[in-house]
Structures are given as structure tokens and as C-alpha cells.
Short mmCIF file of C-alpha atoms in Angstrom, two decimals:
data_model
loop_
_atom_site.label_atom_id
_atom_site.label_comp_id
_atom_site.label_asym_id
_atom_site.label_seq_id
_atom_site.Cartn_x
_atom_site.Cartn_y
_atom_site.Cartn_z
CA UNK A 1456 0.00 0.00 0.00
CA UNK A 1457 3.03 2.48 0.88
CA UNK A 1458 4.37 1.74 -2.73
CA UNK A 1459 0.99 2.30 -3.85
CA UNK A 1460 0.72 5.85 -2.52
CA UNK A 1461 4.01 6.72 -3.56
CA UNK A 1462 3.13 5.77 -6.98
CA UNK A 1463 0.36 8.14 -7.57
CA UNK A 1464 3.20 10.73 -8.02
CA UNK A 1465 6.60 9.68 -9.31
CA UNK A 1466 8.03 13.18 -8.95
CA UNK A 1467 7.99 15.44 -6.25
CA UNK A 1468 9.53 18.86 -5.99
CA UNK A 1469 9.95 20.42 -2.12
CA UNK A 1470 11.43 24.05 -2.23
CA UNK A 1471 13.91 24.59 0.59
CA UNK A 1472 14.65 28.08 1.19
CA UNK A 1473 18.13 29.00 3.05
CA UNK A 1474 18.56 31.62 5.60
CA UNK A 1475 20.27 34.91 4.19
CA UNK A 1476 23.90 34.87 4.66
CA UNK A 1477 26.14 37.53 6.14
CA UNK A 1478 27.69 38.47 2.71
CA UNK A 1479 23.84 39.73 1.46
CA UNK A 1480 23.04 41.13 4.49
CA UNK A 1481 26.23 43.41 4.65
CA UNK A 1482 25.56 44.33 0.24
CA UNK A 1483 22.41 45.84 1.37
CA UNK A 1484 20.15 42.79 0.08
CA UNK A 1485 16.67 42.25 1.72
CA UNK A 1486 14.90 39.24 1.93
CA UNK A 1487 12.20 39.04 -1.04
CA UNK A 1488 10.77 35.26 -0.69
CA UNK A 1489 8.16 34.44 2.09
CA UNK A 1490 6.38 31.10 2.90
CA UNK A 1491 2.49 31.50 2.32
CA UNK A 1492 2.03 27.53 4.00
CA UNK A 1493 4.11 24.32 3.72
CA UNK A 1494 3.01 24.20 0.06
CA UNK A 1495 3.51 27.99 -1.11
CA UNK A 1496 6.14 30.53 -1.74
CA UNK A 1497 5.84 34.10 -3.18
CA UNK A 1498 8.59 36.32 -4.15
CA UNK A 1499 8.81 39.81 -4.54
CA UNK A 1500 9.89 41.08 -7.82
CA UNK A 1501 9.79 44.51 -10.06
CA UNK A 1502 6.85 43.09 -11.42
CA UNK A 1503 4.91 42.45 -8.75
CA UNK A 1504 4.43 39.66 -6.52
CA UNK A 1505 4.98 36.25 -7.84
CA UNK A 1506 3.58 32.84 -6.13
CA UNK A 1507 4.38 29.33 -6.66
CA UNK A 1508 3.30 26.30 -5.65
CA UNK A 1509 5.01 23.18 -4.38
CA UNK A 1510 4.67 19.72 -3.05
CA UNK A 1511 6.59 20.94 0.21
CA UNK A 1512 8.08 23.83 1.38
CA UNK A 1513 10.69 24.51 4.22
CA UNK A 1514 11.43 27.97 5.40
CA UNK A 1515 15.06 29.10 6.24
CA UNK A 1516 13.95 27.88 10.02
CA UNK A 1517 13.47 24.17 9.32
CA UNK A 1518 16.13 22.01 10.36
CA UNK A 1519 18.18 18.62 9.06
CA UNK A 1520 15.37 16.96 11.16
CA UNK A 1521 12.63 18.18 9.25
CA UNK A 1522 13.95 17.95 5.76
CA UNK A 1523 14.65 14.59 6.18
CA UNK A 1524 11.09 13.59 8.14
CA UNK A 1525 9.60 13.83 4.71
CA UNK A 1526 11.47 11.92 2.75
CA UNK A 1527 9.50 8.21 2.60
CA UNK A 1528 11.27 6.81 -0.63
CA UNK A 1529 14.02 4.78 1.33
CA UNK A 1530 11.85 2.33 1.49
CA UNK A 1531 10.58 1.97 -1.70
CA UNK A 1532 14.24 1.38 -2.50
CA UNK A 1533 14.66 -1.68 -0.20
CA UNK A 1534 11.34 -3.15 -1.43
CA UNK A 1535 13.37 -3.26 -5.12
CA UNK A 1536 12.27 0.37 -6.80
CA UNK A 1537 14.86 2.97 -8.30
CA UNK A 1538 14.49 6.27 -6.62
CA UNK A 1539 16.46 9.56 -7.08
CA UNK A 1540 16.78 12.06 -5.04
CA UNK A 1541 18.67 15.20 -5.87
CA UNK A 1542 18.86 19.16 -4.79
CA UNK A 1543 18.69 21.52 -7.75
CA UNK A 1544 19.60 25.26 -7.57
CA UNK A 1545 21.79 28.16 -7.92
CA UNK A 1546 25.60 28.28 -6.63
CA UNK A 1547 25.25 28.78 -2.95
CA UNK A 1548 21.74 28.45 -2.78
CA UNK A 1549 22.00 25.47 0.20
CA UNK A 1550 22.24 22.11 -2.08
CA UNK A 1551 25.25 20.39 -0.62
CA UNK A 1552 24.16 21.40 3.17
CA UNK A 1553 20.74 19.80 2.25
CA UNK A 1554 22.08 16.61 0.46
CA UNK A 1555 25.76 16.25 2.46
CA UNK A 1556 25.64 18.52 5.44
CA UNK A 1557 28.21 20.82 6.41
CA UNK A 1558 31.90 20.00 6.52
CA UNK A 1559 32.64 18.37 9.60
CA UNK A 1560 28.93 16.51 9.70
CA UNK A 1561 28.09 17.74 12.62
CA UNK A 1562 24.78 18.71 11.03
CA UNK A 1563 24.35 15.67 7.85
CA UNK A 1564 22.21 16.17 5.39
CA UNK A 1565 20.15 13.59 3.52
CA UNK A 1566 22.92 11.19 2.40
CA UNK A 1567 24.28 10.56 5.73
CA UNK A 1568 20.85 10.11 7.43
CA UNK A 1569 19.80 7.99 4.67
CA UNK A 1570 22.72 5.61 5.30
CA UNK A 1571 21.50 5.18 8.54
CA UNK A 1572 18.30 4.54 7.48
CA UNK A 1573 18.63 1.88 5.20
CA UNK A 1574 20.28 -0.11 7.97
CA UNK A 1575 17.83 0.11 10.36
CA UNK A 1576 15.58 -0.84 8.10
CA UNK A 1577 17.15 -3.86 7.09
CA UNK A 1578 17.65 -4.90 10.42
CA UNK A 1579 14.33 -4.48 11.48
CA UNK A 1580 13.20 -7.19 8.81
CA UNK A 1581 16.45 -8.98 9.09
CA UNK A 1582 14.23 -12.39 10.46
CA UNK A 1583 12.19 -11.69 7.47
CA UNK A 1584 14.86 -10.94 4.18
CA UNK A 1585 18.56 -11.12 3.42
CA UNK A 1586 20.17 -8.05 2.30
CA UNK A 1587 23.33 -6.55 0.55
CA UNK A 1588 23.87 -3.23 0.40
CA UNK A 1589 26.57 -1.85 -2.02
CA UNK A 1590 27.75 1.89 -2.73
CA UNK A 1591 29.24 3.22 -6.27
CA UNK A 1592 30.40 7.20 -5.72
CA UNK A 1593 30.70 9.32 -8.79
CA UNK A 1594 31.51 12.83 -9.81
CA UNK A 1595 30.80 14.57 -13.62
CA UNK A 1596 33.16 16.98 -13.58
CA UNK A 1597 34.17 18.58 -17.30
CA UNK A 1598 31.86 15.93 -19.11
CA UNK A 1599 34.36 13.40 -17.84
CA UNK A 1600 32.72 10.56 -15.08
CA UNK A 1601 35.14 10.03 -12.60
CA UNK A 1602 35.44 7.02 -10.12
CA UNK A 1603 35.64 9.02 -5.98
CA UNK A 1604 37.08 5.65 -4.91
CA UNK A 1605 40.21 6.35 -6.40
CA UNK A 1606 42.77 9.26 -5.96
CA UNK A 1607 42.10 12.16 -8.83
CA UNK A 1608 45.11 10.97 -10.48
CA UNK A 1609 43.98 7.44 -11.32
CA UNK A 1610 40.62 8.69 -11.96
CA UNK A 1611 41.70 10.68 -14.98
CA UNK A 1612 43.45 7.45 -16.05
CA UNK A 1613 40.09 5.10 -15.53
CA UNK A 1614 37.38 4.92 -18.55
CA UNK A 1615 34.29 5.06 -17.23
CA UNK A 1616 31.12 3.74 -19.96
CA UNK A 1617 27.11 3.65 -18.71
CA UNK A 1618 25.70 0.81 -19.60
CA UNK A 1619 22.84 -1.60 -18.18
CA UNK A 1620 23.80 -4.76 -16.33
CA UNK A 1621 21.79 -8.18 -16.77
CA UNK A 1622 19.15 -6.54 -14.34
CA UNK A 1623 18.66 -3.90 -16.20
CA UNK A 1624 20.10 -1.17 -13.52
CA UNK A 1625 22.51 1.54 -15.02
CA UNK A 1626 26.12 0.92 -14.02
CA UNK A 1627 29.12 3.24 -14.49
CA UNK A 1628 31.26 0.05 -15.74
CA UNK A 1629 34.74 0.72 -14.98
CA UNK A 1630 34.42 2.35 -11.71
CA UNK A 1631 34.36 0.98 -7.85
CA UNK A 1632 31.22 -0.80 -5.98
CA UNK A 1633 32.05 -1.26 -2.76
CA UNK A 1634 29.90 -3.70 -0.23
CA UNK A 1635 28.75 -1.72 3.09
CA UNK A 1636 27.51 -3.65 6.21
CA UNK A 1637 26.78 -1.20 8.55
CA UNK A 1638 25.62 2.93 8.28
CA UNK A 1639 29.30 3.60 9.53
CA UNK A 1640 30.99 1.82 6.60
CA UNK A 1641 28.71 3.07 3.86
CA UNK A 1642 29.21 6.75 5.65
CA UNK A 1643 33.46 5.89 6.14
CA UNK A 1644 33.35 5.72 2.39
CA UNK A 1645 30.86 8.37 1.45
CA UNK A 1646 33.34 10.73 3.59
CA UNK A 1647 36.48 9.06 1.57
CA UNK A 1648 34.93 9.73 -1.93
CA UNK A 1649 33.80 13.39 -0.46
CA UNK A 1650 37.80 14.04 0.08
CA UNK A 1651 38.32 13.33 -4.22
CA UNK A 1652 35.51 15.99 -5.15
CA UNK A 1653 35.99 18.83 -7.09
CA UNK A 1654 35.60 21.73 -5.19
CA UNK A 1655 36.39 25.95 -6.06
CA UNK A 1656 36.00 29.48 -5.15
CA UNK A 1657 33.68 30.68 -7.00
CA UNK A 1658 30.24 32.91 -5.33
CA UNK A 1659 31.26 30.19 -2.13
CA UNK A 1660 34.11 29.50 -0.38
CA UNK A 1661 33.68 26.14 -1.56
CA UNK A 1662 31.79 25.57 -4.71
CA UNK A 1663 31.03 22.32 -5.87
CA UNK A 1664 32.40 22.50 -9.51
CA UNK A 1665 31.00 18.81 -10.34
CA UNK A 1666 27.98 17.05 -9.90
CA UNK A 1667 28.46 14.52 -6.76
CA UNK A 1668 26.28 10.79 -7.80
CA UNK A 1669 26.10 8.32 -4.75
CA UNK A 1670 24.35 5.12 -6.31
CA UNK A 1671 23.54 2.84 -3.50
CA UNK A 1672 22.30 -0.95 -4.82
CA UNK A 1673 19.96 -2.97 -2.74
CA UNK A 1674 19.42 -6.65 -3.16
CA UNK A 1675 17.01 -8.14 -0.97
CA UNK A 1676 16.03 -12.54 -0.67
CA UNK A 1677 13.01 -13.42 0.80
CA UNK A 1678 13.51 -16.56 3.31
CA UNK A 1679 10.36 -17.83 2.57
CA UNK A 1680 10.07 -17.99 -1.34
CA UNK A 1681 14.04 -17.40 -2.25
CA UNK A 1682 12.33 -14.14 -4.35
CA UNK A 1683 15.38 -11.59 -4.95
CA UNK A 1684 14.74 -8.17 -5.54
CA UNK A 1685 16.64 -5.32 -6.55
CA UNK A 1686 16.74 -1.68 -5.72
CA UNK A 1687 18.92 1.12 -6.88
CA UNK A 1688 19.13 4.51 -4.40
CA UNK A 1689 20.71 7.53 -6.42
CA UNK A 1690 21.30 10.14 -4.23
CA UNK A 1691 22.48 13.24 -6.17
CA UNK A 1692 23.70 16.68 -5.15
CA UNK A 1693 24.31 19.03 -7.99
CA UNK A 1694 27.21 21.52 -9.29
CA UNK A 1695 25.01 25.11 -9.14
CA UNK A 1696 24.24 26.79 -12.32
CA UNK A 1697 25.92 30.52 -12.03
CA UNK A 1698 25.76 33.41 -14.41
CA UNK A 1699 29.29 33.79 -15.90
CA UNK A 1700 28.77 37.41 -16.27
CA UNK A 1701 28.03 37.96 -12.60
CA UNK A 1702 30.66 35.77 -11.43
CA UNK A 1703 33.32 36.30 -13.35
CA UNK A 1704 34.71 32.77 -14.19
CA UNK A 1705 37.44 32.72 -16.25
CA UNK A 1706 39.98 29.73 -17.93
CA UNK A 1707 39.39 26.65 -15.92
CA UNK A 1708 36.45 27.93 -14.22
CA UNK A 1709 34.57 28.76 -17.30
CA UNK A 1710 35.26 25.81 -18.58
CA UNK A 1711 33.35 23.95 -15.42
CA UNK A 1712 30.52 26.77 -15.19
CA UNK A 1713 29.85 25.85 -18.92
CA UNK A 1714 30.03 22.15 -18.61
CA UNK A 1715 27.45 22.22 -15.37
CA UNK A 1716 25.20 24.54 -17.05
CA UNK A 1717 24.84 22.29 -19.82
CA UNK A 1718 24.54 19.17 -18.00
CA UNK A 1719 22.05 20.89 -16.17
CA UNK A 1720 19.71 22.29 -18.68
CA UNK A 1721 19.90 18.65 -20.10
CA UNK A 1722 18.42 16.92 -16.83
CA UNK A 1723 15.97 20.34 -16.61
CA UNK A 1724 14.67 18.90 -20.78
CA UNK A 1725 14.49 15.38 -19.57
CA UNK A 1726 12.26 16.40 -16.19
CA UNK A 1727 10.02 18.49 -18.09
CA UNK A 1728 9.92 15.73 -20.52
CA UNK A 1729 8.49 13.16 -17.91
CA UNK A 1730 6.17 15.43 -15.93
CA UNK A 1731 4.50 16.53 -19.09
CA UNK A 1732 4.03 13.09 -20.22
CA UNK A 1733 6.12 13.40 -23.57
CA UNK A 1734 6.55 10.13 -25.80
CA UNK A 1735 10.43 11.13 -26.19
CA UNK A 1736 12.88 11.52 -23.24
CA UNK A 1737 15.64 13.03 -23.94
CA UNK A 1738 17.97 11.19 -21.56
CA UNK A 1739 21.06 10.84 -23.86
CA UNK A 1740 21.78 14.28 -24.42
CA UNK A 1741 23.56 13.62 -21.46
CA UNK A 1742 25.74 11.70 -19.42
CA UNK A 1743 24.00 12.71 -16.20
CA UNK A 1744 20.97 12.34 -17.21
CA UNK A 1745 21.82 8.71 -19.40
CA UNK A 1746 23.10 7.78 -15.52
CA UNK A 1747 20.29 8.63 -14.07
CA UNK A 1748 17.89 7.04 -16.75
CA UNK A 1749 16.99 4.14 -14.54
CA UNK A 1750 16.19 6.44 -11.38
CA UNK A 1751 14.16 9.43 -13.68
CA UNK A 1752 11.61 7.86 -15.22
CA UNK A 1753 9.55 4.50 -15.74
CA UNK A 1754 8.66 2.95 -12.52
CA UNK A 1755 11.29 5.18 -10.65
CA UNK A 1756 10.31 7.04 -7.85
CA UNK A 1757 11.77 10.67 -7.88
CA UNK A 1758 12.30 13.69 -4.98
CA UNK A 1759 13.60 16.80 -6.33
CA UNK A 1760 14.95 19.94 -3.93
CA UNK A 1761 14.80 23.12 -5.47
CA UNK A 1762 17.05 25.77 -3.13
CA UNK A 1763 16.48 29.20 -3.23
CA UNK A 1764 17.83 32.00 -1.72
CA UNK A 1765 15.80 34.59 -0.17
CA UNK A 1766 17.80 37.49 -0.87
CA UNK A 1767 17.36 40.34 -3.62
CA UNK A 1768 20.66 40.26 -5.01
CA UNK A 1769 19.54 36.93 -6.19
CA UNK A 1770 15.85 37.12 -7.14
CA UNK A 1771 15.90 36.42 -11.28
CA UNK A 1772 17.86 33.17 -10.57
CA UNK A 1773 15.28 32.45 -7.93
CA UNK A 1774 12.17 33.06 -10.43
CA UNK A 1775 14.07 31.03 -13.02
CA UNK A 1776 14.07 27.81 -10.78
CA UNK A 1777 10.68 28.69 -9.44
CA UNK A 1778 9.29 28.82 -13.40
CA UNK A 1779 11.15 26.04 -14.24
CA UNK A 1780 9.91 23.63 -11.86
CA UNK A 1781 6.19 25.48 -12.16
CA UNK A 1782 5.10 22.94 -14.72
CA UNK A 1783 6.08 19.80 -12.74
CA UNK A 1784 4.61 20.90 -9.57
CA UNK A 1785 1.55 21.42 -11.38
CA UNK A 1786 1.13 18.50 -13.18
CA UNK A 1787 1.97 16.44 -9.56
CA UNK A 1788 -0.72 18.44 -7.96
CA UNK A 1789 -3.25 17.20 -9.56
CA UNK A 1790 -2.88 13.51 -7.52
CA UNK A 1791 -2.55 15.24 -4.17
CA UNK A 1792 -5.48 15.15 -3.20
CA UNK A 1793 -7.27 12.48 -4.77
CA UNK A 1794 -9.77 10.13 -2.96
CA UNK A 1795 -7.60 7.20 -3.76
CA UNK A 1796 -4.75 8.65 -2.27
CA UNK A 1797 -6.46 9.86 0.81
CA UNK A 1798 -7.81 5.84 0.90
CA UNK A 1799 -4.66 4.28 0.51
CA UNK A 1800 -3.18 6.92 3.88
CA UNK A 1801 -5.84 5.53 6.16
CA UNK A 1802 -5.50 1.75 5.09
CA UNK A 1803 -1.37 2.49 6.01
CA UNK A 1804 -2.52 3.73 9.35
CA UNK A 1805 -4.71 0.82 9.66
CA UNK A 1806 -1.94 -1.84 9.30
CA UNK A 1807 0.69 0.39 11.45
CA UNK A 1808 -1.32 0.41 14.45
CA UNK A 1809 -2.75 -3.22 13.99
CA UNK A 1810 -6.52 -2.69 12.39
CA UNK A 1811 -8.00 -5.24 10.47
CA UNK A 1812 -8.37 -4.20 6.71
CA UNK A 1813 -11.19 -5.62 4.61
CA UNK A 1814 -9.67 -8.21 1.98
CA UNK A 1815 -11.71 -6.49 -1.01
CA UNK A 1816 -9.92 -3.29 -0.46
#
């Protein structure tokens, strides 16, 4: 029944909007975004006031906790879906602190807590189902994919090809898959690929210059019937488009603001492409989007962050996510509140606190 719910609407978009920082405080920038309810967001512009609407919203007050108390697809992953989850946004709108944390993970984001959460999990139906978790980490940086698992050096020297293995999951073939049995292995490598990333100054201190892709396999055997399942996790936290006029990248750094903008606008076509219900998807334009095929798409199961900042100094990037996401938040709406939906919720509430359901359900 959960996976029944969840399947009502295959993509989600929750706008998280970051607290203004000291740097647009001190320029003389005011805040210009306000949360209506959890589901709305307007933002001041010379045009008026503009509103959109989302599946979830979380002011600049809501905490780790919260983000990730809304998240419900890990499960769907165990029981042998694909699901993606990724944050989409601006340079130094909040997408790393959402998906990693901040440096020292004192505060961890989704990936860590997700770790944790597959494991307990799995050990909660250990009597029931045999599982194996395993963890490839990947970064696109420069149109290149490049194995985390290895120092930069011998990444550069390792060909990396997508392709689909005999179960039909997208593999990076050529790079690393390491097993995890435990939340504290699976995070003791997540924080060893982290070390490899490519990282700059750019608007940040640290600017992700590459897109970060944690794919995290599940493979689950029933006792009873010896049925195998498989589930793939992809857990993505992308480079920030930027303005190269307003941030004045040059050389090397052009090169990367050009190479994520592109990559970008290529997973924005393929998006648009699935919430609109479009015959072709154009996942190959790609090689972000041709690794995230399997998890965007189909019977995949996908959470999208937008991040925002609230400040003025940044309000046409803000209305360009906003507008670009408009159409897939509206199409999703139109499930949300469905009587089928709303029956499915109560029969899940039924079975958690021990109800009898009728069998004709």
C-alpha cells in the first residue's frame, strides 16, 4: 500500500529556502521570498508579486530533522524500486548542506541520514529478508565521469562507460562498488569519496564544480520464497548553475561553469519531458541524465529539492528555478489530493497500528 501511494506521483519537488547569509546582508540585500504555507512561496519582484506552488516547502527555520522527516522513498528502494533524489539550484543556494551537510557533519544532510536509514531498516526485517547493500560514488566533472574511490590521479586514467547490467540497472562500468555492512561503513566511504571531489571558489568558499552521484544498490532474498529483488538509491547533489557574467569565471572555471550549465539544462529537458508526459525523453543528451535514466523515469520514484535564496541580489535566478519547476509541480498536484490517495493513507494507518483491513480493499 506504501508503494501504492508513492506511486500516484513519481516526482515530487519540495522548495527549501536558506537563511540569508552575512555576505547579502552586509551588500544591502533584503529578503524578497516568504512562505504563504508548507506548500507555497511568493517572491517579490519589479513586477509584482509572484507565487508558486510546491509539493513541500521549508522555510530558512526548518532544520536537518525536518527535511529529512519527509522523505518516505528509502523504502521503496529496499522493497526493489529505483528512486532519485537530488537538490537543484543556484551556486550557494544550500544544495550540498541539504544533500551532504556541512563539513565536519556535525549537522548531515540527507545522504548521511539515509545511510542510517537503510540499515535500520534492514535490520528491522532482518528475520524476514537477506540483504546486501553496495555503494558506487561518482563525480561529472568537465563531461568526464570520474570514479571518488580512487585518488584524482587514477581517476583521470580510468574509462568510465554507462551501460545496463543483466538486471537492467545503469552501471558506471569501470568504476568501484564497494559492499557496506553497517551505516558507519557506507558513511566511512561516502566521507572518503567526499575528500576526491571537485571543489572551487567561485560565489562560495567552496563551490562544488561537479555534480556529486552516490548510487547505493539494494538486493534483498526473501527466506520464505528465495524471491530476490533489486533496488537502486541515487542520491544526487548538484554543481550550481551561475551566471558567468556575474561571477566572473574565467579559464578553468569557465570551462566547469559551462560544462554544469549544460549538463544541467539537459536533466531540466528530460524532467520536463516526464512530468509533461512526452513520448520522447531526452535522456542521452547527457551523461548525467543517461546515468540517471533508470532512477528518472519508468517505474522510478523521484524527490527533487529546489534551493532558493531569499535574498534580492539573487531574485531572477530564484524566479528562473521557481518557473522552471512550475510545470512539474503542477502537473503532480493534480494527484494530491485524490480520494484514492487519501484511501490508501488511512488503510497504512490501519496496518501500522494493527486494524483489520477488509480483503476487497
Amino acid at each position: 500500500y506504501f508503494n501504492m501511494v508513492e506511486d500516484m506521483k513519481k516526482i515530487r519537488v519540495f522548495c527549501r529556502i536558506r537563511p540569508m547569509s552575512e555576505a547579502e546582508t552586509s551588500c544591502g540585500s533584503i529578503p524578497v521570498v516568504d512562505c504563504l504555507d508548507d506548500y507555497s512561496v511568493t517572491v517579490e519582484t519589479s513586477r509584482g508579486l509572484k507565487e508558486f506552488q510546491f509539493d513541500r516547502v521549508f522555510n530558512p527555520t526548518s532544520s536537518q530533522e525536518d527535511v529529512f522527516q519527509d522523505i518516505s522513498l528509502i523504502q521503496s528502494a529496499i522493497d526493489g524500486y529505483n528512486v532519485c533524489i537530488f537538490a537543484y539550484g543556484q551556486t550557494g543556494s544550500g544544495k550540498t548542506f541539504t544533500m551532504v551537510g556541512d563539513k565536519d557533519l556535525k549537522n548531515p544532510g540527507i545522504m548521511p541520514r539515509t545511510f542510517r536509514t537503510i540499515f535500520h531498516i534492514t535490520q528491522e526485517n532482518s528475520s524476514k529478508f537477506d540483504f546486501k547493500v553496495s555503494m558506487c560514488m561518482l563525480e561529472l566533472y568537465n563531461e568526464r565521469l570520474l570514479d571518488l574511490f580512487v585518488s584524482p590521479v587514477d581517476a583521470l586514467g580510468k574509462r568510465i562507460e554507462i551501460k545496463k547490467d543483466r538486471k537492467g540497472l545503469v552501471i558506471a562500468h569501470g568504476a568501484e562498488t564497494k559492499d557496506a555492512a553497517s551505516a558507519e561503513e557506507l558513511l566511512a566511504l561516502f566521507e572518503q569519496g567526499c575528500c576526491n571531489r571537485h571543489i572551487a571558489a567561485t560565489m562560495n568558499m567552496e563551490s562544488s564544480r561537479s555534480h556529486l552521484i552516490v548510487g547505493i544498490t539494494m538486493e534483498s532474498r526473501n527466506h520464505t520464497n528465495g524471491c530476490v529483488s533489486y533496488g537502486k538509491l541515487s542520491l544526487v547533489d548538484l554543481a550550481g548553475s551561475e551566471r558567468v557574467a556575474k561571477t566572473g569565471a574565467k579559464d578553468e572555471q569557465l570551462k566547469e561553469a559551462n560544462s554544469i550549465n549544460k549538463s544541467l539544462s539537459a536533466l531540466g529537458d528530460v524532467i520536463f519531458a516526464l512530468s509533461t508526459e512526452q513520448v520522447y525523453v531526452p535522456y542521452r543528451n547527457n551523461k548525467l541524465t543517461q546515468f540517471m535514466q533508470d532512477s528518472l523515469g519508468g517505474n522510478a520514484k523521484t524527490l527533487m529539492f529546489v534551493n532558493i535564496s531569499p535574498a534580492s541580489c539573487n531574485t531572477e535566478e530564484t524566479l528562473t528555478y521557481a518557473t522552471r519547476v512550475k510545470a512539474i509541480t503542477n502537473t503532480a498536484q493534480k494527484n494530491s489530493e485524490s480520494k484514492e490517495i487519501a484511501h490508501l493513507k488511512e488503510i497504512i494507518l490501519k496496518l501500522k497500528s494493527g486494524q483489520p483491513v477488509d480483503d476487497d480493499v
